[in-house]
């Protein structure tokens, strides 16, 4: 089976080519000479995709300080005449000669030449657009050279994601890989938290937003944590006046404020998988047990469920994990045996259990 590539690629029924050997013919320059590629196996290749004919076969190679392109047999396909050349993507490569950047097609024809003030053109792996740089500014451009995005001081590459972190005046935001603004540059920091959710920072506090910029939690926290049980925690600070039951600290650990001595503590809010936040803050939040309940500490111990709702009030002086349940030390002294579902395993309370 042969396919001739002239002005466009002829679509071929993929099913007919399954497990067959394919030869591809290119119509090259004005002389209409043809080039036969070596035989390849079709498996996992989309013949209707332009990449099948270009990205797969042509490779940019440097020789004697000049770049050209070779075929799969390492035979010259486009002469070594460029100061720089990238590999092809969607039938287009970036080339540079005499500090002038341009876009090249597989027939060795320049399809667009960038203005002389452009100092660099690059092709990110996660977009069909090009990053163009001039006068310390960067923007996304299409293959016609038309700017698609606004200008930024920096477009940060991030692998295969469908967005870019962008920077202007030391503030960060997000754009999609097709150049649309998702989040304006207004944060001191922006970083992925989980898929589709980003941790952002304003001044010294952090919050959570979605990819489209919608706020999940305001920038009122110190940090966020992903737990091994699939839930999350938000860490904040509280002073001693807010949490009077915290243990006393050494004088060296007290923070001097305008009001006098003040002690600050890390406190934690529970976040479920939908990022709903618990109303109560805790000193500690432990991993969930097989019944989905979590031990929490707010001076004393209690339990919350996977929605953050309090199931057992924080009235236990201490709890111990027994493998199949808990041993709870009540504030008035006796011990209680609790299952993971928090049911009392014994009607009696005990002064001590060994």
PDB file of N, CA and C in Angstrom, residues 107-198:
ATOM      1  N   UNK A 107       8.450  20.323   2.747  1.00  0.00           N
ATOM      2  CA  UNK A 107       8.928  20.495   1.377  1.00  0.00           C
ATOM      3  C   UNK A 107      10.056  21.505   1.307  1.00  0.00           C
ATOM      4  N   UNK A 108      10.630  21.843   2.492  1.00  0.00           N
ATOM      5  CA  UNK A 108      11.737  22.793   2.597  1.00  0.00           C
ATOM      6  C   UNK A 108      11.328  24.189   2.133  1.00  0.00           C
ATOM      7  N   UNK A 109      10.080  24.555   2.422  1.00  0.00           N
ATOM      8  CA  UNK A 109       9.588  25.890   2.085  1.00  0.00           C
ATOM      9  C   UNK A 109       9.305  26.653   3.373  1.00  0.00           C
ATOM     10  N   UNK A 110       9.767  27.895   3.447  1.00  0.00           N
ATOM     11  CA  UNK A 110       9.485  28.754   4.589  1.00  0.00           C
ATOM     12  C   UNK A 110       8.034  29.223   4.493  1.00  0.00           C
ATOM     13  N   UNK A 111       7.238  28.937   5.533  1.00  0.00           N
ATOM     14  CA  UNK A 111       5.829  29.338   5.500  1.00  0.00           C
ATOM     15  C   UNK A 111       5.585  30.615   6.290  1.00  0.00           C
ATOM     16  N   UNK A 112       6.535  30.966   7.199  1.00  0.00           N
ATOM     17  CA  UNK A 112       6.407  32.234   7.911  1.00  0.00           C
ATOM     18  C   UNK A 112       7.776  32.626   8.457  1.00  0.00           C
ATOM     19  N   UNK A 113       8.122  33.897   8.312  1.00  0.00           N
ATOM     20  CA  UNK A 113       9.355  34.446   8.874  1.00  0.00           C
ATOM     21  C   UNK A 113       8.996  35.448   9.961  1.00  0.00           C
ATOM     22  N   UNK A 114       9.542  35.260  11.145  1.00  0.00           N
ATOM     23  CA  UNK A 114       9.239  36.144  12.266  1.00  0.00           C
ATOM     24  C   UNK A 114       9.987  37.474  12.111  1.00  0.00           C
ATOM     25  N   UNK A 115       9.455  38.549  12.702  1.00  0.00           N
ATOM     26  CA  UNK A 115      10.144  39.847  12.643  1.00  0.00           C
ATOM     27  C   UNK A 115      11.553  39.757  13.223  1.00  0.00           C
ATOM     28  N   UNK A 116      12.411  40.660  12.787  1.00  0.00           N
ATOM     29  CA  UNK A 116      13.824  40.609  13.171  1.00  0.00           C
ATOM     30  C   UNK A 116      14.033  40.777  14.670  1.00  0.00           C
ATOM     31  N   UNK A 117      13.087  41.447  15.377  1.00  0.00           N
ATOM     32  CA  UNK A 117      13.271  41.644  16.815  1.00  0.00           C
ATOM     33  C   UNK A 117      13.031  40.371  17.621  1.00  0.00           C
ATOM     34  N   UNK A 118      12.465  39.336  17.018  1.00  0.00           N
ATOM     35  CA  UNK A 118      12.244  38.072  17.721  1.00  0.00           C
ATOM     36  C   UNK A 118      13.589  37.408  17.982  1.00  0.00           C
ATOM     37  N   UNK A 119      13.866  37.095  19.253  1.00  0.00           N
ATOM     38  CA  UNK A 119      15.161  36.534  19.631  1.00  0.00           C
ATOM     39  C   UNK A 119      15.141  35.021  19.789  1.00  0.00           C
ATOM     40  N   UNK A 120      13.944  34.429  19.904  1.00  0.00           N
ATOM     41  CA  UNK A 120      13.875  32.976  20.057  1.00  0.00           C
ATOM     42  C   UNK A 120      12.452  32.494  19.774  1.00  0.00           C
ATOM     43  N   UNK A 121      12.355  31.316  19.169  1.00  0.00           N
ATOM     44  CA  UNK A 121      11.075  30.632  18.950  1.00  0.00           C
ATOM     45  C   UNK A 121      11.260  29.185  19.396  1.00  0.00           C
ATOM     46  N   UNK A 122      10.332  28.676  20.174  1.00  0.00           N
ATOM     47  CA  UNK A 122      10.418  27.291  20.641  1.00  0.00           C
ATOM     48  C   UNK A 122       9.065  26.624  20.555  1.00  0.00           C
ATOM     49  N   UNK A 123       9.071  25.316  20.619  1.00  0.00           N
ATOM     50  CA  UNK A 123       7.839  24.539  20.492  1.00  0.00           C
ATOM     51  C   UNK A 123       7.642  23.708  21.756  1.00  0.00           C
ATOM     52  N   UNK A 124       6.687  24.091  22.647  1.00  0.00           N
ATOM     53  CA  UNK A 124       6.424  23.270  23.837  1.00  0.00           C
ATOM     54  C   UNK A 124       5.766  21.956  23.446  1.00  0.00           C
ATOM     55  N   UNK A 125       6.030  20.931  24.208  1.00  0.00           N
ATOM     56  CA  UNK A 125       5.511  19.602  23.876  1.00  0.00           C
ATOM     57  C   UNK A 125       4.013  19.468  24.118  1.00  0.00           C
ATOM     58  N   UNK A 126       3.426  20.366  24.914  1.00  0.00           N
ATOM     59  CA  UNK A 126       2.023  20.228  25.294  1.00  0.00           C
ATOM     60  C   UNK A 126       1.108  21.199  24.556  1.00  0.00           C
ATOM     61  N   UNK A 127       1.548  21.729  23.420  1.00  0.00           N
ATOM     62  CA  UNK A 127       0.718  22.681  22.690  1.00  0.00           C
ATOM     63  C   UNK A 127       1.064  22.627  21.206  1.00  0.00           C
ATOM     64  N   UNK A 128       0.071  22.974  20.375  1.00  0.00           N
ATOM     65  CA  UNK A 128       0.315  23.102  18.940  1.00  0.00           C
ATOM     66  C   UNK A 128       0.795  24.505  18.586  1.00  0.00           C
ATOM     67  N   UNK A 129       0.930  25.363  19.581  1.00  0.00           N
ATOM     68  CA  UNK A 129       1.383  26.730  19.354  1.00  0.00           C
ATOM     69  C   UNK A 129       2.882  26.847  19.622  1.00  0.00           C
ATOM     70  N   UNK A 130       3.422  28.015  19.302  1.00  0.00           N
ATOM     71  CA  UNK A 130       4.840  28.273  19.475  1.00  0.00           C
ATOM     72  C   UNK A 130       5.043  29.380  20.519  1.00  0.00           C
ATOM     73  N   UNK A 131       6.106  29.254  21.308  1.00  0.00           N
ATOM     74  CA  UNK A 131       6.470  30.311  22.234  1.00  0.00           C
ATOM     75  C   UNK A 131       7.446  31.245  21.526  1.00  0.00           C
ATOM     76  N   UNK A 132       7.065  32.507  21.421  1.00  0.00           N
ATOM     77  CA  UNK A 132       7.879  33.511  20.738  1.00  0.00           C
ATOM     78  C   UNK A 132       8.406  34.489  21.783  1.00  0.00           C
ATOM     79  N   UNK A 133       9.677  34.868  21.654  1.00  0.00           N
ATOM     80  CA  UNK A 133      10.307  35.753  22.635  1.00  0.00           C
ATOM     81  C   UNK A 133      10.926  36.950  21.944  1.00  0.00           C
ATOM     82  N   UNK A 134      10.668  38.153  22.482  1.00  0.00           N
ATOM     83  CA  UNK A 134      11.267  39.388  21.974  1.00  0.00           C
ATOM     84  C   UNK A 134      11.212  40.446  23.066  1.00  0.00           C
ATOM     85  N   UNK A 135      12.297  41.191  23.229  1.00  0.00           N
ATOM     86  CA  UNK A 135      12.353  42.288  24.199  1.00  0.00           C
ATOM     87  C   UNK A 135      11.912  41.833  25.594  1.00  0.00           C
ATOM     88  N   UNK A 136      12.422  40.665  26.046  1.00  0.00           N
ATOM     89  CA  UNK A 136      12.134  40.120  27.375  1.00  0.00           C
ATOM     90  C   UNK A 136      10.652  39.847  27.594  1.00  0.00           C
ATOM     91  N   UNK A 137       9.915  39.659  26.529  1.00  0.00           N
ATOM     92  CA  UNK A 137       8.507  39.266  26.608  1.00  0.00           C
ATOM     93  C   UNK A 137       8.306  37.963  25.833  1.00  0.00           C
ATOM     94  N   UNK A 138       7.346  37.170  26.279  1.00  0.00           N
ATOM     95  CA  UNK A 138       7.013  35.916  25.607  1.00  0.00           C
ATOM     96  C   UNK A 138       5.513  35.842  25.366  1.00  0.00           C
ATOM     97  N   UNK A 139       5.126  35.209  24.264  1.00  0.00           N
ATOM     98  CA  UNK A 139       3.714  34.995  23.961  1.00  0.00           C
ATOM     99  C   UNK A 139       3.578  33.741  23.106  1.00  0.00           C
ATOM    100  N   UNK A 140       2.345  33.239  22.990  1.00  0.00           N
ATOM    101  CA  UNK A 140       2.057  32.079  22.148  1.00  0.00           C
ATOM    102  C   UNK A 140       1.600  32.562  20.777  1.00  0.00           C
ATOM    103  N   UNK A 141       2.124  31.894  19.745  1.00  0.00           N
ATOM    104  CA  UNK A 141       1.795  32.255  18.369  1.00  0.00           C
ATOM    105  C   UNK A 141       1.395  31.007  17.606  1.00  0.00           C
ATOM    106  N   UNK A 142       0.522  31.152  16.605  1.00  0.00           N
ATOM    107  CA  UNK A 142       0.183  30.013  15.763  1.00  0.00           C
ATOM    108  C   UNK A 142       1.159  29.924  14.592  1.00  0.00           C
ATOM    109  N   UNK A 143       0.950  28.951  13.694  1.00  0.00           N
ATOM    110  CA  UNK A 143       1.896  28.731  12.595  1.00  0.00           C
ATOM    111  C   UNK A 143       1.873  29.836  11.555  1.00  0.00           C
ATOM    112  N   UNK A 144       0.880  30.740  11.662  1.00  0.00           N
ATOM    113  CA  UNK A 144       0.848  31.898  10.768  1.00  0.00           C
ATOM    114  C   UNK A 144       1.567  33.093  11.383  1.00  0.00           C
ATOM    115  N   UNK A 145       2.115  32.920  12.585  1.00  0.00           N
ATOM    116  CA  UNK A 145       2.804  34.002  13.246  1.00  0.00           C
ATOM    117  C   UNK A 145       1.896  34.930  14.014  1.00  0.00           C
ATOM    118  N   UNK A 146       0.592  34.631  14.051  1.00  0.00           N
ATOM    119  CA  UNK A 146      -0.374  35.491  14.733  1.00  0.00           C
ATOM    120  C   UNK A 146      -0.316  35.244  16.238  1.00  0.00           C
ATOM    121  N   UNK A 147      -0.103  36.296  17.064  1.00  0.00           N
ATOM    122  CA  UNK A 147      -0.112  36.103  18.518  1.00  0.00           C
ATOM    123  C   UNK A 147      -1.476  35.602  18.996  1.00  0.00           C
ATOM    124  N   UNK A 148      -1.453  34.560  19.821  1.00  0.00           N
ATOM    125  CA  UNK A 148      -2.688  33.954  20.329  1.00  0.00           C
ATOM    126  C   UNK A 148      -2.936  34.347  21.779  1.00  0.00           C
ATOM    127  N   UNK A 149      -1.880  34.566  22.522  1.00  0.00           N
ATOM    128  CA  UNK A 149      -2.016  34.932  23.938  1.00  0.00           C
ATOM    129  C   UNK A 149      -1.528  36.352  24.155  1.00  0.00           C
ATOM    130  N   UNK A 150      -1.782  36.879  25.356  1.00  0.00           N
ATOM    131  CA  UNK A 150      -1.184  38.152  25.722  1.00  0.00           C
ATOM    132  C   UNK A 150       0.301  37.949  26.012  1.00  0.00           C
ATOM    133  N   UNK A 151       1.026  39.032  26.206  1.00  0.00           N
ATOM    134  CA  UNK A 151       2.461  38.948  26.473  1.00  0.00           C
ATOM    135  C   UNK A 151       2.728  38.730  27.961  1.00  0.00           C
ATOM    136  N   UNK A 152       3.789  37.949  28.235  1.00  0.00           N
ATOM    137  CA  UNK A 152       4.190  37.665  29.609  1.00  0.00           C
ATOM    138  C   UNK A 152       5.703  37.835  29.728  1.00  0.00           C
ATOM    139  N   UNK A 153       6.156  38.054  30.953  1.00  0.00           N
ATOM    140  CA  UNK A 153       7.596  38.083  31.157  1.00  0.00           C
ATOM    141  C   UNK A 153       8.186  36.685  31.094  1.00  0.00           C
ATOM    142  N   UNK A 154       7.372  35.659  31.387  1.00  0.00           N
ATOM    143  CA  UNK A 154       7.849  34.285  31.311  1.00  0.00           C
ATOM    144  C   UNK A 154       6.682  33.321  31.159  1.00  0.00           C
ATOM    145  N   UNK A 155       6.829  32.371  30.236  1.00  0.00           N
ATOM    146  CA  UNK A 155       5.899  31.249  30.110  1.00  0.00           C
ATOM    147  C   UNK A 155       6.659  30.013  30.579  1.00  0.00           C
ATOM    148  N   UNK A 156       6.217  29.419  31.681  1.00  0.00           N
ATOM    149  CA  UNK A 156       6.943  28.300  32.278  1.00  0.00           C
ATOM    150  C   UNK A 156       6.476  26.981  31.662  1.00  0.00           C
ATOM    151  N   UNK A 157       7.422  26.193  31.187  1.00  0.00           N
ATOM    152  CA  UNK A 157       7.104  24.888  30.613  1.00  0.00           C
ATOM    153  C   UNK A 157       6.805  23.897  31.730  1.00  0.00           C
ATOM    154  N   UNK A 158       5.859  23.004  31.484  1.00  0.00           N
ATOM    155  CA  UNK A 158       5.469  22.049  32.535  1.00  0.00           C
ATOM    156  C   UNK A 158       5.114  20.688  31.969  1.00  0.00           C
ATOM    157  N   UNK A 159       5.872  20.248  30.979  1.00  0.00           N
ATOM    158  CA  UNK A 159       5.682  18.891  30.477  1.00  0.00           C
ATOM    159  C   UNK A 159       4.440  18.745  29.627  1.00  0.00           C
ATOM    160  N   UNK A 160       3.630  17.744  29.947  1.00  0.00           N
ATOM    161  CA  UNK A 160       2.505  17.374  29.086  1.00  0.00           C
ATOM    162  C   UNK A 160       1.166  17.921  29.553  1.00  0.00           C
ATOM    163  N   UNK A 161       1.155  18.812  30.538  1.00  0.00           N
ATOM    164  CA  UNK A 161      -0.112  19.345  31.032  1.00  0.00           C
ATOM    165  C   UNK A 161      -0.762  20.250  29.987  1.00  0.00           C
ATOM    166  N   UNK A 162      -2.081  20.476  30.130  1.00  0.00           N
ATOM    167  CA  UNK A 162      -2.807  21.276  29.143  1.00  0.00           C
ATOM    168  C   UNK A 162      -2.890  22.744  29.546  1.00  0.00           C
ATOM    169  N   UNK A 163      -1.895  23.215  30.270  1.00  0.00           N
ATOM    170  CA  UNK A 163      -1.869  24.608  30.697  1.00  0.00           C
ATOM    171  C   UNK A 163      -0.415  25.048  30.857  1.00  0.00           C
ATOM    172  N   UNK A 164      -0.210  26.361  30.974  1.00  0.00           N
ATOM    173  CA  UNK A 164       1.098  26.923  31.307  1.00  0.00           C
ATOM    174  C   UNK A 164       0.949  27.810  32.534  1.00  0.00           C
ATOM    175  N   UNK A 165       1.937  27.763  33.424  1.00  0.00           N
ATOM    176  CA  UNK A 165       2.068  28.787  34.459  1.00  0.00           C
ATOM    177  C   UNK A 165       2.784  29.966  33.816  1.00  0.00           C
ATOM    178  N   UNK A 166       2.197  31.161  33.941  1.00  0.00           N
ATOM    179  CA  UNK A 166       2.773  32.357  33.319  1.00  0.00           C
ATOM    180  C   UNK A 166       3.097  33.385  34.400  1.00  0.00           C
ATOM    181  N   UNK A 167       4.014  34.281  34.056  1.00  0.00           N
ATOM    182  CA  UNK A 167       4.516  35.245  35.041  1.00  0.00           C
ATOM    183  C   UNK A 167       4.562  36.637  34.433  1.00  0.00           C
ATOM    184  N   UNK A 168       4.121  37.614  35.202  1.00  0.00           N
ATOM    185  CA  UNK A 168       4.241  39.024  34.855  1.00  0.00           C
ATOM    186  C   UNK A 168       4.523  39.817  36.121  1.00  0.00           C
ATOM    187  N   UNK A 169       5.597  40.589  36.120  1.00  0.00           N
ATOM    188  CA  UNK A 169       5.950  41.428  37.276  1.00  0.00           C
ATOM    189  C   UNK A 169       6.001  40.619  38.569  1.00  0.00           C
ATOM    190  N   UNK A 170       6.575  39.431  38.483  1.00  0.00           N
ATOM    191  CA  UNK A 170       6.765  38.538  39.628  1.00  0.00           C
ATOM    192  C   UNK A 170       5.433  38.062  40.228  1.00  0.00           C
ATOM    193  N   UNK A 171       4.370  38.127  39.453  1.00  0.00           N
ATOM    194  CA  UNK A 171       3.083  37.555  39.826  1.00  0.00           C
ATOM    195  C   UNK A 171       2.752  36.433  38.842  1.00  0.00           C
ATOM    196  N   UNK A 172       2.037  35.410  39.336  1.00  0.00           N
ATOM    197  CA  UNK A 172       1.833  34.207  38.541  1.00  0.00           C
ATOM    198  C   UNK A 172       0.353  33.965  38.256  1.00  0.00           C
ATOM    199  N   UNK A 173       0.094  33.354  37.094  1.00  0.00           N
ATOM    200  CA  UNK A 173      -1.251  32.987  36.700  1.00  0.00           C
ATOM    201  C   UNK A 173      -1.211  31.753  35.819  1.00  0.00           C
ATOM    202  N   UNK A 174      -2.324  31.465  35.140  1.00  0.00           N
ATOM    203  CA  UNK A 174      -2.429  30.288  34.277  1.00  0.00           C
ATOM    204  C   UNK A 174      -3.024  30.673  32.932  1.00  0.00           C
ATOM    205  N   UNK A 175      -2.525  30.040  31.861  1.00  0.00           N
ATOM    206  CA  UNK A 175      -3.188  30.089  30.564  1.00  0.00           C
ATOM    207  C   UNK A 175      -3.320  28.664  30.056  1.00  0.00           C
ATOM    208  N   UNK A 176      -4.305  28.423  29.202  1.00  0.00           N
ATOM    209  CA  UNK A 176      -4.467  27.105  28.602  1.00  0.00           C
ATOM    210  C   UNK A 176      -3.423  26.929  27.507  1.00  0.00           C
ATOM    211  N   UNK A 177      -3.247  25.691  27.030  1.00  0.00           N
ATOM    212  CA  UNK A 177      -2.233  25.469  26.006  1.00  0.00           C
ATOM    213  C   UNK A 177      -2.663  25.960  24.627  1.00  0.00           C
ATOM    214  N   UNK A 178      -3.889  26.510  24.536  1.00  0.00           N
ATOM    215  CA  UNK A 178      -4.277  27.184  23.295  1.00  0.00           C
ATOM    216  C   UNK A 178      -4.309  28.700  23.483  1.00  0.00           C
ATOM    217  N   UNK A 179      -3.709  29.176  24.580  1.00  0.00           N
ATOM    218  CA  UNK A 179      -3.480  30.603  24.744  1.00  0.00           C
ATOM    219  C   UNK A 179      -4.529  31.382  25.509  1.00  0.00           C
ATOM    220  N   UNK A 180      -5.584  30.741  25.990  1.00  0.00           N
ATOM    221  CA  UNK A 180      -6.640  31.453  26.708  1.00  0.00           C
ATOM    222  C   UNK A 180      -6.246  31.685  28.162  1.00  0.00           C
ATOM    223  N   UNK A 181      -6.536  32.891  28.663  1.00  0.00           N
ATOM    224  CA  UNK A 181      -6.229  33.205  30.059  1.00  0.00           C
ATOM    225  C   UNK A 181      -7.201  32.480  30.980  1.00  0.00           C
ATOM    226  N   UNK A 182      -6.657  31.698  31.906  1.00  0.00           N
ATOM    227  CA  UNK A 182      -7.466  30.983  32.886  1.00  0.00           C
ATOM    228  C   UNK A 182      -7.462  31.709  34.229  1.00  0.00           C
ATOM    229  N   UNK A 183      -6.280  32.112  34.670  1.00  0.00           N
ATOM    230  CA  UNK A 183      -6.113  32.822  35.944  1.00  0.00           C
ATOM    231  C   UNK A 183      -5.169  33.992  35.690  1.00  0.00           C
ATOM    232  N   UNK A 184      -5.582  35.221  35.952  1.00  0.00           N
ATOM    233  CA  UNK A 184      -4.685  36.358  35.735  1.00  0.00           C
ATOM    234  C   UNK A 184      -3.471  36.302  36.656  1.00  0.00           C
ATOM    235  N   UNK A 185      -2.413  36.981  36.267  1.00  0.00           N
ATOM    236  CA  UNK A 185      -1.173  36.983  37.047  1.00  0.00           C
ATOM    237  C   UNK A 185      -1.340  37.877  38.284  1.00  0.00           C
ATOM    238  N   UNK A 186      -1.768  37.270  39.393  1.00  0.00           N
ATOM    239  CA  UNK A 186      -1.993  38.044  40.613  1.00  0.00           C
ATOM    240  C   UNK A 186      -1.484  37.351  41.860  1.00  0.00           C
ATOM    241  N   UNK A 187      -0.927  36.148  41.725  1.00  0.00           N
ATOM    242  CA  UNK A 187      -0.495  35.388  42.890  1.00  0.00           C
ATOM    243  C   UNK A 187       1.028  35.398  43.029  1.00  0.00           C
ATOM    244  N   UNK A 188       1.496  35.344  44.294  1.00  0.00           N
ATOM    245  CA  UNK A 188       2.935  35.213  44.541  1.00  0.00           C
ATOM    246  C   UNK A 188       3.462  33.844  44.125  1.00  0.00           C
ATOM    247  N   UNK A 189       2.588  32.860  44.131  1.00  0.00           N
ATOM    248  CA  UNK A 189       2.981  31.504  43.754  1.00  0.00           C
ATOM    249  C   UNK A 189       1.739  30.746  43.313  1.00  0.00           C
ATOM    250  N   UNK A 190       1.913  29.862  42.339  1.00  0.00           N
ATOM    251  CA  UNK A 190       0.822  28.984  41.927  1.00  0.00           C
ATOM    252  C   UNK A 190       1.436  27.637  41.552  1.00  0.00           C
ATOM    253  N   UNK A 191       0.866  26.555  42.097  1.00  0.00           N
ATOM    254  CA  UNK A 191       1.424  25.225  41.877  1.00  0.00           C
ATOM    255  C   UNK A 191       0.299  24.199  41.896  1.00  0.00           C
ATOM    256  N   UNK A 192       0.413  23.122  41.107  1.00  0.00           N
ATOM    257  CA  UNK A 192      -0.626  22.089  41.124  1.00  0.00           C
ATOM    258  C   UNK A 192      -0.701  21.402  42.483  1.00  0.00           C
ATOM    259  N   UNK A 193      -1.915  21.185  42.966  1.00  0.00           N
ATOM    260  CA  UNK A 193      -2.141  20.476  44.229  1.00  0.00           C
ATOM    261  C   UNK A 193      -2.601  19.052  43.935  1.00  0.00           C
ATOM    262  N   UNK A 194      -3.729  18.912  43.270  1.00  0.00           N
ATOM    263  CA  UNK A 194      -4.151  17.656  42.661  1.00  0.00           C
ATOM    264  C   UNK A 194      -4.646  18.019  41.267  1.00  0.00           C
ATOM    265  N   UNK A 195      -5.064  17.031  40.481  1.00  0.00           N
ATOM    266  CA  UNK A 195      -5.498  17.305  39.119  1.00  0.00           C
ATOM    267  C   UNK A 195      -6.669  18.297  39.112  1.00  0.00           C
ATOM    268  N   UNK A 196      -6.488  19.403  38.387  1.00  0.00           N
ATOM    269  CA  UNK A 196      -7.528  20.409  38.264  1.00  0.00           C
ATOM    270  C   UNK A 196      -7.621  21.388  39.411  1.00  0.00           C
ATOM    271  N   UNK A 197      -6.786  21.225  40.446  1.00  0.00           N
ATOM    272  CA  UNK A 197      -6.805  22.101  41.625  1.00  0.00           C
ATOM    273  C   UNK A 197      -5.390  22.624  41.859  1.00  0.00           C
ATOM    274  N   UNK A 198      -5.290  23.929  42.173  1.00  0.00           N
ATOM    275  CA  UNK A 198      -3.984  24.556  42.356  1.00  0.00           C
ATOM    276  C   UNK A 198      -3.913  25.249  43.711  1.00  0.00           C
TER     277      UNK A 198
END
